[in-house]
Amino acid sequence: MSSGHDDYSTTITRASVDISLSSTDAKQIKNGTQWSKKIFRKYLNKISAREEGHVIDYIVRKDDDDPSIFDTHEMTAGPNGLVYFSQQLHNRVGYLNTGGKVRFLDMPDGSGPHGIEFDKNGRLFITLEFQDKLAEINPIDGTILQEFNVAFSDPSVEGVVGPHGLDIDDKGRLWYTGKSSDTIGYYDIINNEHKNFSLETRSSFAPNFTNGIDFAGGAAGPIYIKLDKSGTPWFVNLGTNEIGKIDEDENIKLYEITDFNMNDNSRPINIFEGPNDFIWTTVEGDDSTDSSENPIREGGIAQFDPVSEKFTNSYTQTRDKGAGGSTGHSANSVWFQYQEKALVELNIDEDGRRFQTTYDLPDIGTRVMHRITKGPDGNMWFTSLNQDAIGVLSTKTQAIPVFSFQDQKKNQQYLSALPDELTKLQSKPERYRDQEALFLSSTKNAQSKPTKRFTNELTGETIWTIDSEKVSVMKKSDNFTFEGRDFRVYPDANSVDGLVPVFEVIDIDSGVRTYSTDESVLADLSCCTHPTIVWYAEPLTL
């Protein structure tokens, strides 16, 4: 076991651009914008100008919000290229596109939406904590599609459950933490079955008729849950210095967090599986008082080996209390979030931390940061609860996600890398269907080159190419209109590390093209030519 402070740290301070004490109000998503070379060029230039460590905080409030309420909690990056968040005391959830525009999705008054997560099929679920319900909602307009009751059989006797954290396994089970009741449970939406598991601490205080945690009565306060890739649910107990899991026999196993100098009061905030199958947990830090009656404000992040069932490394972070954590976009990084002032990236190997980088944040007032996640754009997104802000920090892997849709009217594929256009397409599900994440378009660099975008005037098809001979032929033909430069890709597999090939097939009858990073999918299309590589790109994983 090793324990460390900030000895391995470097600091990057590049956070003052585009941000001030008043922050940046997120503009509302309206009808979206159709692609044009001018609009895309402006967006590409803006993104390309952002250096590593650049931060923008988007304020996500309505004009009629109660001025005394600030409450931006959980977040998750959707497979549709949007970043979702919950605002419990505002009774709503919402999302931002990667361009920083927001749409709010109002939930029922008094419902208290908190946990928010997608399943493997792209369906969006939330917890309605104050109603003891889980719900599936339409990810674009927020319509509640179905609700699942997770209340006790007799709430008047057993109290409230308080479903707070949420994650979903591949069997269609919605796992939640009962924050107010010291329970862990799941709702099986396929078999319409609900099951919960009580922590031993429940007997010391239950029933609880409030939506708080009865720390004085000895409650553990399970607040967050996350599944590892094997499907095992892991959770944290805020009040009892523990992480836990539900094993394959549906037994609860608890593990005390060790090697922090925090009076056995580390207050774990979240938990996730990182590289090399290790489990990581972030801790807020001891909130009791020392001999001087001053709070001990050091947070930290700890590494747990699920095989030996022991903590192997703990890393105290000395600048402030801790908040959330997440894996990064690179294969060897995990992120730690202070409640104030900074984010931390730990570069790790099989032995633990190699070094860490601290990214200073702009001063926008008291943040109380709460959650952090990797976004679809290669950047790190995070919530600042006390400012109703969603922040985004530019990383070395910053890029622009490219998605495909099936245009039902033209019976052909359409690609989009412009956030406002993506919004426009998503608002027309009757025409644009089967959204699929394809790859990442690079920002401007010497190794990549822009695709040239053409319209086939005979079929209405949009065509993308980097082949200079094809470009020359189409520009000379009356059958094609050159629209401009679009997303950027790489001409060679070795242009930069980690590229994947992008394939194209052409329909033998119509001449319509289809693009994919999955050669086998295209090879199965009997209507089309054999797949050929047209360019290379960075992979997009959501």
Coordinates of C-alpha atoms in Angstrom, one line a residue:
M1 CA 0.0 0.0 0.0
S2 CA 1.3 3.4 -0.8
S3 CA -0.1 6.8 0.1
G4 CA 0.8 10.1 -1.4
H5 CA 0.2 13.8 -1.4
D6 CA 0.9 16.1 -4.4
D7 CA 4.5 15.2 -4.8
Y8 CA 3.9 13.9 -8.3
S9 CA 2.0 17.0 -9.5
T10 CA 2.4 19.5 -12.2
T11 CA -0.1 22.4 -12.6
I12 CA -1.6 23.8 -15.8
T13 CA -3.3 27.2 -15.6
R14 CA -5.0 28.2 -18.8
A15 CA -8.5 28.6 -17.6
S16 CA -9.2 32.4 -18.0
V17 CA -10.2 32.4 -21.7
D18 CA -13.9 33.0 -22.4
I19 CA -14.8 33.1 -18.7
S20 CA -15.3 35.7 -16.1
L21 CA -17.0 36.1 -12.7
S22 CA -20.3 36.2 -14.5
S23 CA -19.6 33.0 -16.4
T24 CA -21.2 32.1 -19.8
D25 CA -25.0 31.7 -19.9
A26 CA -25.7 28.6 -22.0
K27 CA -27.8 29.5 -25.0
Q28 CA -31.0 27.6 -25.6
I29 CA -31.2 24.8 -28.1
K30 CA -33.9 25.8 -30.6
N31 CA -34.5 24.3 -34.0
G32 CA -30.8 23.6 -34.8
T33 CA -28.8 24.8 -37.8
Q34 CA -28.2 23.3 -41.2
W35 CA -24.6 22.7 -42.1
S36 CA -22.8 25.4 -44.2
K37 CA -19.1 25.8 -44.8
K38 CA -19.1 29.2 -43.0
I39 CA -20.8 27.9 -39.9
F40 CA -18.7 24.7 -39.7
R41 CA -15.4 26.7 -40.4
K42 CA -16.3 29.1 -37.5
Y43 CA -17.0 26.2 -35.2
L44 CA -13.8 24.3 -36.2
N45 CA -11.7 27.4 -35.7
K46 CA -13.2 28.0 -32.3
I47 CA -12.5 24.5 -31.1
S48 CA -9.0 24.3 -32.6
A49 CA -8.0 27.5 -30.7
R50 CA -8.6 25.9 -27.3
E51 CA -5.5 24.7 -25.7
E52 CA -5.1 21.9 -23.1
G53 CA -6.5 23.2 -19.8
H54 CA -8.9 25.7 -21.4
V55 CA -12.2 25.9 -19.4
I56 CA -15.6 27.2 -20.2
D57 CA -18.4 27.2 -17.6
Y58 CA -21.9 27.2 -19.0
I59 CA -24.6 28.5 -16.6
V60 CA -27.7 26.3 -16.9
R61 CA -30.5 28.3 -15.4
K62 CA -33.9 29.6 -16.6
D63 CA -34.9 33.2 -16.2
D64 CA -37.7 32.3 -13.8
D65 CA -35.6 30.0 -11.6
D66 CA -35.8 30.7 -7.8
P67 CA -32.7 32.9 -7.2
S68 CA -32.1 31.1 -3.9
I69 CA -31.9 27.6 -5.5
F70 CA -28.7 26.3 -7.2
D71 CA -28.7 22.5 -7.7
T72 CA -26.9 20.9 -10.6
H73 CA -26.1 17.3 -9.6
E74 CA -25.4 14.3 -11.7
M75 CA -24.2 14.0 -15.3
T76 CA -23.6 11.4 -18.0
A77 CA -22.5 11.6 -21.6
G78 CA -25.1 10.1 -23.9
P79 CA -24.4 7.8 -26.9
N80 CA -26.2 10.5 -29.0
G81 CA -23.4 13.1 -28.5
L82 CA -25.1 15.1 -25.8
V83 CA -24.1 15.7 -22.2
Y84 CA -26.9 15.2 -19.7
F85 CA -27.3 16.6 -16.2
S86 CA -29.9 16.6 -13.4
Q87 CA -31.1 19.5 -11.3
Q88 CA -33.0 18.0 -8.4
L89 CA -34.4 21.0 -6.7
H90 CA -35.4 22.6 -10.0
N91 CA -37.3 19.4 -10.8
R92 CA -35.7 19.0 -14.2
V93 CA -32.9 17.3 -16.2
G94 CA -31.3 18.7 -19.3
Y95 CA -28.6 18.4 -21.8
L96 CA -25.9 20.4 -23.6
N97 CA -24.6 19.7 -27.1
T98 CA -20.8 19.9 -27.4
G99 CA -21.1 23.5 -28.7
G100 CA -22.5 24.5 -25.3
K101 CA -26.2 25.0 -26.0
V102 CA -28.7 23.7 -23.5
R103 CA -32.2 22.2 -23.5
F104 CA -34.1 21.8 -20.2
L105 CA -36.5 18.9 -19.7
D106 CA -39.0 19.6 -17.0
M107 CA -40.0 16.7 -14.7
P108 CA -43.1 16.6 -12.4
D109 CA -43.2 19.1 -9.5
G110 CA -41.8 17.6 -6.4
S111 CA -40.3 14.6 -8.1
G112 CA -36.6 15.4 -7.4
P113 CA -34.8 13.9 -10.4
H114 CA -31.2 12.9 -9.5
G115 CA -29.6 9.8 -11.0
I116 CA -29.4 9.8 -14.8
E117 CA -28.0 7.1 -17.1
F118 CA -28.4 5.4 -20.5
D119 CA -28.7 1.7 -21.1
K120 CA -26.9 -0.3 -23.7
N121 CA -29.7 0.4 -26.2
G122 CA -29.6 4.2 -25.9
R123 CA -32.6 4.5 -23.7
L124 CA -32.4 7.2 -21.0
F125 CA -33.5 6.5 -17.3
I126 CA -33.6 8.7 -14.3
T127 CA -34.4 8.4 -10.6
L128 CA -37.3 10.5 -9.2
E129 CA -35.9 10.5 -5.7
F130 CA -38.7 12.4 -3.9
Q131 CA -41.4 10.1 -5.4
D132 CA -39.5 6.7 -4.9
K133 CA -39.7 6.0 -8.6
L134 CA -37.4 5.3 -11.5
A135 CA -38.4 6.5 -15.0
E136 CA -37.6 6.1 -18.6
I137 CA -37.7 9.4 -20.5
N138 CA -37.4 10.5 -24.2
P139 CA -33.8 11.7 -24.4
I140 CA -34.7 14.6 -26.7
D141 CA -38.0 16.0 -25.5
G142 CA -38.1 14.6 -21.9
T143 CA -41.5 12.9 -22.2
I144 CA -41.8 10.3 -19.4
L145 CA -42.3 7.0 -21.3
Q146 CA -42.8 4.7 -18.3
E147 CA -42.3 4.8 -14.5
F148 CA -41.2 2.1 -12.0
N149 CA -42.2 2.2 -8.4
V150 CA -39.4 1.2 -5.9
A151 CA -41.2 2.3 -2.8
F152 CA -41.5 0.0 0.2
S153 CA -44.7 -2.0 0.5
D154 CA -46.0 0.2 3.3
P155 CA -44.2 3.6 3.2
S156 CA -46.3 4.8 6.2
V157 CA -44.5 2.2 8.3
E158 CA -41.2 1.6 6.5
G159 CA -40.4 5.1 5.4
V160 CA -39.0 6.5 2.1
V161 CA -36.5 4.7 -0.1
G162 CA -34.8 7.7 -1.7
P163 CA -33.5 6.3 -5.0
H164 CA -30.4 8.5 -5.5
G165 CA -27.6 6.9 -7.6
L166 CA -28.4 4.9 -10.8
D167 CA -26.7 2.5 -13.2
I168 CA -28.0 -0.1 -15.6
D169 CA -26.7 -3.6 -16.4
D170 CA -27.0 -5.5 -19.7
K171 CA -29.9 -7.6 -18.3
G172 CA -32.2 -4.6 -18.2
R173 CA -31.9 -4.1 -14.4
L174 CA -32.0 -0.5 -13.1
W175 CA -29.7 -0.5 -10.1
Y176 CA -30.1 2.3 -7.5
T177 CA -28.9 3.4 -4.1
G178 CA -31.6 4.1 -1.5
K179 CA -29.9 7.1 0.1
S180 CA -32.5 7.7 2.8
S181 CA -33.2 4.0 3.6
D182 CA -29.7 2.3 3.5
T183 CA -30.8 0.0 0.7
I184 CA -29.5 -1.1 -2.6
G185 CA -32.0 -2.3 -5.2
Y186 CA -32.8 -3.0 -8.8
Y187 CA -35.8 -2.9 -11.0
D188 CA -35.8 -5.5 -13.7
I189 CA -37.7 -3.8 -16.5
I190 CA -37.8 -6.9 -18.7
N191 CA -39.4 -9.2 -16.1
N192 CA -41.1 -6.4 -14.2
E193 CA -39.4 -7.5 -10.9
H194 CA -38.2 -5.3 -8.1
K195 CA -35.7 -6.4 -5.5
N196 CA -33.9 -4.5 -2.8
F197 CA -31.1 -5.3 -0.2
S198 CA -30.8 -3.7 3.2
L199 CA -27.6 -2.7 4.8
E200 CA -27.2 -3.8 8.4
T201 CA -27.1 -0.1 9.4
R202 CA -30.8 0.3 8.4
S203 CA -31.9 -1.4 11.7
S204 CA -30.2 1.4 13.7
F205 CA -32.4 4.2 12.4
A206 CA -35.3 3.0 10.2
P207 CA -37.8 4.1 9.4
N208 CA -36.8 7.4 7.8
F209 CA -39.6 9.6 6.6
T210 CA -37.4 12.3 5.1
N211 CA -35.3 12.5 2.0
G212 CA -32.1 13.1 4.0
I213 CA -29.5 10.7 5.6
D214 CA -29.9 10.0 9.3
F215 CA -26.2 10.3 10.2
A216 CA -27.0 10.8 13.8
G217 CA -28.9 7.5 13.9
G218 CA -26.0 5.6 12.3
A219 CA -27.1 5.6 8.7
A220 CA -24.5 4.6 6.1
G221 CA -26.0 6.8 3.3
P222 CA -25.3 4.9 0.0
I223 CA -25.3 7.7 -2.5
Y224 CA -23.6 6.4 -5.7
I225 CA -23.5 3.2 -7.7
K226 CA -21.6 2.1 -10.8
L227 CA -21.2 -1.3 -12.5
D228 CA -17.9 -2.7 -13.6
K229 CA -17.6 -4.4 -17.0
S230 CA -18.5 -7.8 -15.6
G231 CA -21.9 -6.3 -14.4
T232 CA -21.0 -6.2 -10.7
P233 CA -22.6 -3.1 -9.0
W234 CA -20.3 -1.1 -6.7
F235 CA -21.5 1.6 -4.4
V236 CA -20.2 4.0 -1.7
N237 CA -21.5 4.7 1.8
L238 CA -21.0 8.3 2.6
G239 CA -21.4 8.0 6.3
T240 CA -19.4 4.8 7.2
N241 CA -16.1 5.1 5.3
E242 CA -16.9 2.2 3.0
I243 CA -17.3 1.0 -0.5
G244 CA -19.4 -2.1 -1.3
K245 CA -20.7 -4.4 -4.0
I246 CA -23.5 -6.8 -4.6
D247 CA -21.8 -10.1 -5.6
E248 CA -23.0 -12.7 -8.1
D249 CA -25.0 -14.4 -5.3
E250 CA -26.7 -11.1 -4.5
N251 CA -24.9 -10.8 -1.2
I252 CA -23.7 -7.4 0.1
K253 CA -19.9 -7.2 0.7
L254 CA -18.4 -4.1 2.3
Y255 CA -14.8 -2.8 2.4
E256 CA -13.4 -0.2 4.8
I257 CA -11.5 2.6 3.1
T258 CA -8.0 2.6 4.5
D259 CA -4.8 4.7 4.6
F260 CA -6.2 8.1 4.5
N261 CA -5.5 10.3 7.6
M262 CA -9.2 11.2 7.9
N263 CA -10.3 9.8 11.3
D264 CA -12.1 6.9 9.5
N265 CA -14.4 9.5 8.1
S266 CA -13.3 9.8 4.4
R267 CA -16.9 10.4 3.1
P268 CA -16.6 8.6 -0.3
I269 CA -18.4 10.4 -3.1
N270 CA -18.3 8.1 -6.1
I271 CA -16.8 4.9 -7.5
F272 CA -15.9 3.6 -10.9
E273 CA -13.8 0.9 -12.7
G274 CA -10.5 2.3 -14.1
P275 CA -7.7 0.9 -16.2
N276 CA -6.4 -2.6 -15.4
D277 CA -9.7 -3.6 -13.8
F278 CA -9.0 -1.7 -10.6
I279 CA -11.9 0.0 -8.7
W280 CA -11.3 3.7 -7.9
T281 CA -13.2 5.7 -5.3
T282 CA -13.0 9.5 -4.6
V283 CA -13.5 10.8 -1.1
E284 CA -14.6 14.2 0.1
G285 CA -12.4 14.1 3.3
D286 CA -13.1 14.3 7.0
D287 CA -15.8 16.9 7.8
S288 CA -15.3 16.7 11.5
T289 CA -13.2 19.2 13.4
D290 CA -9.6 19.0 14.6
S291 CA -8.2 20.4 17.9
S292 CA -8.5 23.9 16.5
E293 CA -12.1 23.4 15.6
N294 CA -11.3 23.8 11.9
P295 CA -12.6 21.3 9.3
I296 CA -10.1 18.9 7.8
R297 CA -10.5 19.7 4.1
E298 CA -8.3 17.2 2.3
G299 CA -10.0 15.0 -0.2
G300 CA -8.5 12.1 -2.2
I301 CA -8.8 9.2 -4.5
A302 CA -8.0 5.5 -3.7
Q303 CA -7.4 2.4 -5.8
F304 CA -9.0 -0.9 -4.8
D305 CA -8.0 -4.3 -6.1
P306 CA -11.2 -6.4 -6.5
V307 CA -9.2 -9.6 -6.7
S308 CA -7.3 -9.3 -3.4
E309 CA -10.2 -7.2 -2.0
K310 CA -7.7 -4.7 -0.6
F311 CA -7.0 -1.0 -1.1
T312 CA -3.6 -0.8 -2.8
N313 CA -3.0 3.0 -3.2
S314 CA -4.5 6.1 -1.7
Y315 CA -3.6 9.6 -2.9
T316 CA -4.5 12.5 -0.6
Q317 CA -5.1 15.7 -2.6
T318 CA -4.2 18.7 -0.4
R319 CA -5.9 21.7 -1.9
D320 CA -9.6 21.2 -1.0
K321 CA -12.3 18.7 -0.2
G322 CA -12.9 16.0 -2.9
A323 CA -15.8 15.4 -5.2
G324 CA -16.2 13.1 -8.2
G325 CA -13.9 11.0 -10.3
S326 CA -13.9 9.4 -13.8
T327 CA -11.9 7.5 -16.3
G328 CA -10.3 9.7 -18.9
H329 CA -10.2 9.4 -22.7
S330 CA -6.7 8.1 -22.7
A331 CA -6.2 4.5 -21.6
N332 CA -4.0 5.3 -18.6
S333 CA -5.7 8.2 -16.9
V334 CA -8.2 8.7 -14.1
W335 CA -9.6 12.0 -13.0
F336 CA -10.2 13.5 -9.6
Q337 CA -12.4 16.5 -8.9
Y338 CA -12.0 19.0 -6.0
Q339 CA -15.1 20.7 -4.8
E340 CA -13.3 24.0 -5.6
K341 CA -10.6 25.4 -7.8
A342 CA -9.1 22.5 -9.7
L343 CA -9.4 19.2 -11.5
V344 CA -6.7 16.5 -11.3
E345 CA -5.6 13.9 -13.9
L346 CA -3.6 11.0 -12.6
N347 CA -1.5 9.1 -15.1
I348 CA -1.4 5.5 -13.9
D349 CA 0.1 2.1 -14.7
E350 CA -0.4 -1.3 -13.1
D351 CA 1.4 -0.1 -9.9
G352 CA -0.7 3.0 -9.5
R353 CA 0.0 6.7 -10.0
R354 CA 3.0 7.6 -12.2
F355 CA 2.4 11.4 -12.0
Q356 CA -0.5 13.8 -11.9
T357 CA -1.5 17.1 -13.5
T358 CA -3.6 19.7 -11.8
Y359 CA -5.7 22.0 -13.9
D360 CA -6.7 25.3 -12.2
L361 CA -10.2 26.5 -12.9
P362 CA -11.6 30.1 -13.2
D363 CA -13.0 31.8 -10.1
I364 CA -16.7 31.9 -10.7
G365 CA -17.6 31.9 -7.0
T366 CA -18.1 28.9 -4.7
R367 CA -18.5 26.0 -7.0
V368 CA -19.2 22.8 -4.9
M369 CA -18.2 20.6 -7.8
H370 CA -20.1 17.4 -7.8
R371 CA -19.5 15.1 -10.8
I372 CA -17.2 14.7 -13.7
T373 CA -17.4 12.5 -16.9
K374 CA -15.6 12.1 -20.2
G375 CA -17.5 13.7 -22.9
P376 CA -18.1 12.6 -26.5
D377 CA -15.7 15.3 -27.7
G378 CA -12.6 13.9 -26.0
N379 CA -12.9 16.5 -23.2
M380 CA -13.8 16.4 -19.5
W381 CA -17.2 17.7 -18.5
F382 CA -18.1 18.5 -14.8
T383 CA -20.9 20.0 -12.7
S384 CA -20.6 22.9 -10.2
L385 CA -23.6 22.4 -8.0
N386 CA -23.6 25.8 -6.3
Q387 CA -23.4 27.8 -9.5
D388 CA -25.8 25.7 -11.7
A389 CA -22.9 25.4 -14.1
I390 CA -21.7 22.7 -16.5
G391 CA -18.0 23.1 -17.2
V392 CA -15.8 21.6 -19.9
L393 CA -12.0 21.3 -19.8
S394 CA -10.1 20.8 -23.0
T395 CA -7.8 17.9 -23.0
K396 CA -5.0 16.6 -25.3
T397 CA -7.6 14.3 -26.9
Q398 CA -10.1 17.1 -27.8
A399 CA -11.9 16.4 -31.1
I400 CA -15.3 16.7 -32.8
P401 CA -17.6 13.6 -32.8
V402 CA -19.0 12.5 -36.2
F403 CA -22.4 10.7 -36.3
S404 CA -24.4 9.1 -39.0
F405 CA -28.1 9.0 -39.6
Q406 CA -30.3 7.2 -42.1
D407 CA -32.3 9.8 -44.1
Q408 CA -35.7 8.1 -44.6
K409 CA -36.8 10.6 -47.2
K410 CA -33.7 10.1 -49.5
N411 CA -33.0 6.5 -48.4
Q412 CA -29.3 7.2 -47.8
Q413 CA -26.8 7.9 -45.0
Y414 CA -26.0 11.4 -43.8
L415 CA -23.0 12.4 -41.7
S416 CA -22.8 15.3 -39.2
A417 CA -20.0 16.8 -37.1
L418 CA -21.7 20.1 -36.3
P419 CA -23.4 20.2 -32.9
D420 CA -26.2 22.5 -33.9
E421 CA -27.0 20.4 -37.0
L422 CA -26.9 17.3 -34.8
T423 CA -29.6 18.9 -32.7
K424 CA -31.7 19.6 -35.9
L425 CA -31.5 16.0 -37.1
Q426 CA -32.4 14.6 -33.6
S427 CA -35.5 16.8 -33.6
K428 CA -36.8 15.0 -36.7
P429 CA -36.8 11.3 -35.7
E430 CA -39.5 10.5 -38.4
R431 CA -36.9 11.4 -41.0
Y432 CA -33.5 10.9 -39.5
R433 CA -33.2 7.6 -37.7
D434 CA -30.6 5.1 -36.5
Q435 CA -28.1 7.6 -35.2
E436 CA -24.7 5.9 -34.9
A437 CA -21.4 7.2 -33.5
L438 CA -18.8 6.8 -36.2
F439 CA -15.4 8.5 -35.4
L440 CA -13.7 11.6 -34.1
S441 CA -12.9 14.4 -36.5
S442 CA -9.6 16.0 -35.5
T443 CA -9.2 19.7 -34.8
K444 CA -6.7 21.5 -37.0
N445 CA -3.3 19.9 -37.2
A446 CA -0.6 19.3 -39.7
Q447 CA -1.3 15.6 -40.0
S448 CA -5.0 15.7 -40.8
K449 CA -6.8 17.1 -43.8
P450 CA -10.4 18.3 -44.4
T451 CA -12.9 16.2 -46.3
K452 CA -14.4 17.8 -49.3
R453 CA -18.2 17.8 -49.3
F454 CA -20.2 17.5 -52.5
T455 CA -23.9 17.2 -53.3
N456 CA -24.9 14.8 -56.1
E457 CA -27.5 16.8 -58.0
L458 CA -29.1 13.7 -59.5
T459 CA -29.7 11.8 -56.3
G460 CA -29.5 14.5 -53.6
E461 CA -26.8 12.5 -51.9
T462 CA -24.0 14.1 -49.8
I463 CA -20.6 12.8 -50.6
W464 CA -17.4 13.2 -48.6
T465 CA -13.9 12.5 -49.9
I466 CA -10.2 13.3 -49.5
D467 CA -9.2 11.8 -52.9
S468 CA -7.8 14.6 -54.9
E469 CA -8.6 12.9 -58.2
K470 CA -12.2 12.4 -57.3
V471 CA -12.4 16.0 -56.1
S472 CA -11.1 17.2 -59.5
V473 CA -13.6 15.1 -61.4
M474 CA -16.6 16.1 -59.4
K475 CA -15.7 19.8 -59.5
K476 CA -15.7 19.7 -63.3
S477 CA -19.0 17.8 -63.5
D478 CA -22.4 19.5 -63.7
N479 CA -23.8 16.6 -61.7
F480 CA -22.0 17.6 -58.5
T481 CA -21.9 20.8 -56.4
F482 CA -18.9 21.5 -54.2
E483 CA -20.3 22.6 -50.8
G484 CA -17.0 23.2 -49.0
R485 CA -14.6 21.7 -46.4
D486 CA -16.1 19.5 -43.7
F487 CA -14.8 17.4 -40.8
R488 CA -11.1 16.5 -40.8
V489 CA -9.6 13.0 -41.1
Y490 CA -6.2 11.4 -41.7
P491 CA -4.9 10.0 -45.1
D492 CA -2.6 7.4 -43.6
A493 CA -2.9 4.8 -40.8
N494 CA 0.3 6.0 -39.2
S495 CA -0.5 9.8 -39.4
V496 CA -0.9 9.7 -35.6
D497 CA -1.2 6.8 -33.1
G498 CA -4.4 4.9 -32.5
L499 CA -6.3 5.5 -35.8
V500 CA -9.0 3.2 -37.2
P501 CA -9.9 2.8 -40.9
V502 CA -13.1 4.2 -42.2
F503 CA -14.7 2.1 -45.0
E504 CA -17.0 3.0 -47.9
V505 CA -19.3 0.9 -50.0
I506 CA -21.3 2.1 -53.0
D507 CA -24.8 0.8 -53.9
I508 CA -24.5 -1.0 -57.3
D509 CA -27.9 0.3 -58.5
S510 CA -28.2 3.8 -57.0
G511 CA -24.5 4.8 -56.6
V512 CA -25.3 5.9 -53.0
R513 CA -22.4 5.6 -50.5
T514 CA -22.4 4.3 -47.0
Y515 CA -19.5 4.9 -44.5
S516 CA -18.6 2.9 -41.4
T517 CA -15.7 1.9 -39.2
D518 CA -17.1 -1.7 -39.0
E519 CA -16.0 -3.4 -42.2
S520 CA -18.0 -6.6 -41.4
V521 CA -21.3 -4.6 -41.4
L522 CA -20.6 -3.2 -44.8
A523 CA -19.4 -6.5 -46.2
D524 CA -22.8 -8.1 -45.4
L525 CA -24.6 -5.6 -47.7
S526 CA -25.3 -7.7 -50.8
C527 CA -26.4 -4.5 -52.7
C528 CA -23.0 -2.9 -52.6
T529 CA -19.4 -3.0 -53.7
H530 CA -16.7 -4.5 -51.5
P531 CA -15.7 -2.2 -48.6
T532 CA -12.7 0.0 -49.3
I533 CA -10.7 2.3 -46.9
V534 CA -11.3 5.9 -47.7
W535 CA -9.5 7.6 -44.8
Y536 CA -8.5 7.0 -41.1
A537 CA -9.8 8.6 -38.0
E538 CA -9.6 8.6 -34.2
P539 CA -12.1 6.1 -32.7
L540 CA -15.2 7.5 -31.0
T541 CA -16.2 5.4 -27.9
L542 CA -19.3 6.4 -25.9

